Amino acid sequence: QLQLVDSGGGLVQPGGSLRLSCAASGFSLDYYAIAWFRQAPGKEREGVSSISSRGDSTHYADFVKGRFTISKDNTKKTVTLQMNSLKPEDTAVYYCAAAYGSDWFYRPPSVSDESVYDYWGQGTQVTVSS
């Protein structure tokens, strides 16, 4: 069965850090670009960051630039999102998603178009609160 498994969420104080993981099960990530999305209560899902299949080209939404770092390890079939300097407004369910295709080998896919993503994780809750 092909699936993505999100993990690493939790409760953290403002200014703290969390590291989210997205693990692929049943398929290789070599030809899949990965993105992270999030959805806060009462809000639409929004794109956070994406990374190319090769793992050497990244994109970040303006609201996380300088605070979040995405990385990809194809040998371990895992993508991580290191989140630092967390703010209460970062509270949301975070989802990873995989996009297949040669278009994303050298460049990360857009996080504005969810239709390019083939698989989605189940989500992991991140709560930033004192």
Coordinates of C-alpha atoms in Angstrom, one line a residue:
Q1 CA 0.0 0.0 0.0
L2 CA 1.4 3.4 -1.0
Q3 CA 1.2 6.0 1.7
L4 CA 2.8 8.9 3.4
V5 CA 3.1 9.0 7.2
D6 CA 3.4 12.4 9.0
S7 CA 4.8 12.6 12.5
G8 CA 6.5 14.9 14.9
G9 CA 3.7 17.3 15.9
G10 CA 3.0 18.3 19.4
L11 CA 2.6 21.2 21.9
V12 CA 5.4 23.8 22.1
Q13 CA 5.8 27.2 23.6
P14 CA 6.2 30.3 21.4
G15 CA 9.8 30.6 20.3
G16 CA 10.3 26.9 20.5
S17 CA 11.1 24.3 17.8
L18 CA 9.6 21.1 16.3
R19 CA 10.8 18.7 13.7
L20 CA 8.1 17.1 11.5
S21 CA 8.8 14.0 9.5
C22 CA 7.1 12.6 6.4
A23 CA 7.9 9.0 5.6
A24 CA 7.0 7.1 2.4
S25 CA 5.7 3.6 2.7
G26 CA 5.5 1.3 -0.3
F27 CA 7.2 3.5 -2.8
S28 CA 10.5 5.3 -3.4
L29 CA 10.8 9.1 -3.1
D30 CA 13.4 9.3 -5.8
Y31 CA 10.9 10.6 -8.4
Y32 CA 8.6 12.5 -6.0
A33 CA 8.8 16.1 -4.9
I34 CA 7.4 16.8 -1.5
A35 CA 5.5 19.7 0.0
W36 CA 4.1 20.6 3.4
F37 CA 0.7 22.2 3.8
R38 CA -1.1 23.2 6.9
Q39 CA -4.7 23.9 7.9
A40 CA -5.7 25.9 11.0
P41 CA -9.2 25.7 12.5
G42 CA -11.7 27.6 10.4
K43 CA -9.2 28.4 7.7
E44 CA -8.3 27.0 4.3
R45 CA -5.3 24.7 3.8
E46 CA -2.2 26.7 2.8
G47 CA 1.1 25.7 1.4
V48 CA 4.1 26.0 3.6
S49 CA 7.2 24.6 1.8
S50 CA 8.2 22.3 -1.0
I51 CA 11.3 20.5 -2.2
S52 CA 12.4 19.0 -5.6
S53 CA 12.7 15.3 -6.2
R54 CA 16.5 15.6 -6.1
G55 CA 16.2 17.5 -2.8
D56 CA 18.4 20.4 -3.8
S57 CA 15.8 23.0 -4.7
T58 CA 13.4 24.4 -2.2
H59 CA 10.5 26.9 -1.9
Y60 CA 9.1 28.6 1.2
A61 CA 6.0 30.6 1.9
D62 CA 6.8 34.1 3.0
F63 CA 5.3 33.6 6.4
V64 CA 7.9 30.8 7.3
K65 CA 11.0 32.0 5.4
G66 CA 14.0 32.1 7.8
R67 CA 12.2 30.0 10.4
F68 CA 11.4 26.7 8.7
T69 CA 13.8 24.4 6.8
I70 CA 12.8 21.5 4.5
S71 CA 15.1 18.7 3.7
K72 CA 14.9 15.3 1.9
D73 CA 16.7 12.0 2.3
N74 CA 15.8 9.7 -0.6
T75 CA 17.8 6.8 0.8
K76 CA 15.7 7.0 4.0
K77 CA 12.5 7.8 2.1
T78 CA 12.0 10.7 4.5
V79 CA 11.4 14.4 4.3
T80 CA 11.7 16.6 7.3
L81 CA 10.4 20.1 8.2
Q82 CA 12.5 21.8 10.9
M83 CA 10.4 24.5 12.4
N84 CA 12.1 27.1 14.6
S85 CA 10.9 30.3 16.3
L86 CA 7.4 29.0 16.3
K87 CA 4.5 31.4 16.7
P88 CA 1.0 30.9 17.9
E89 CA -0.2 31.5 14.4
D90 CA 1.7 28.4 13.3
T91 CA -0.8 26.3 15.1
A92 CA -2.4 23.9 12.6
V93 CA -2.6 20.4 11.3
Y94 CA 0.4 19.9 9.0
Y95 CA 0.2 17.6 6.0
C96 CA 2.9 16.4 3.7
A97 CA 2.1 15.6 0.0
A98 CA 4.0 13.9 -2.8
A99 CA 4.1 15.0 -6.5
Y100 CA 5.3 12.6 -9.1
G101 CA 7.0 13.6 -12.4
S102 CA 10.1 14.8 -14.1
D103 CA 8.8 18.4 -13.9
W104 CA 9.8 18.4 -10.3
F105 CA 13.2 16.8 -10.6
Y106 CA 15.1 20.1 -10.6
R107 CA 12.5 22.5 -9.2
P108 CA 10.0 22.4 -6.3
P109 CA 6.3 22.2 -7.2
S110 CA 4.0 25.1 -6.5
V111 CA 2.3 25.0 -3.1
S112 CA -0.6 26.9 -4.6
D113 CA -1.8 24.1 -6.8
E114 CA -2.9 21.1 -4.8
S115 CA -3.9 19.2 -8.0
V116 CA -0.2 18.3 -8.8
Y117 CA 0.0 16.2 -5.6
D118 CA -0.6 12.4 -5.8
Y119 CA -0.4 11.3 -2.2
W120 CA -1.2 12.9 1.1
G121 CA -0.2 12.1 4.7
Q122 CA -2.8 11.9 7.4
G123 CA -1.7 15.1 9.1
T124 CA 0.1 15.8 12.4
Q125 CA -1.1 18.5 14.9
V126 CA 1.2 21.3 15.8
T127 CA 0.1 23.6 18.7
V128 CA 2.1 26.6 19.7
S129 CA 0.9 28.0 23.0
S130 CA 2.2 29.2 26.4

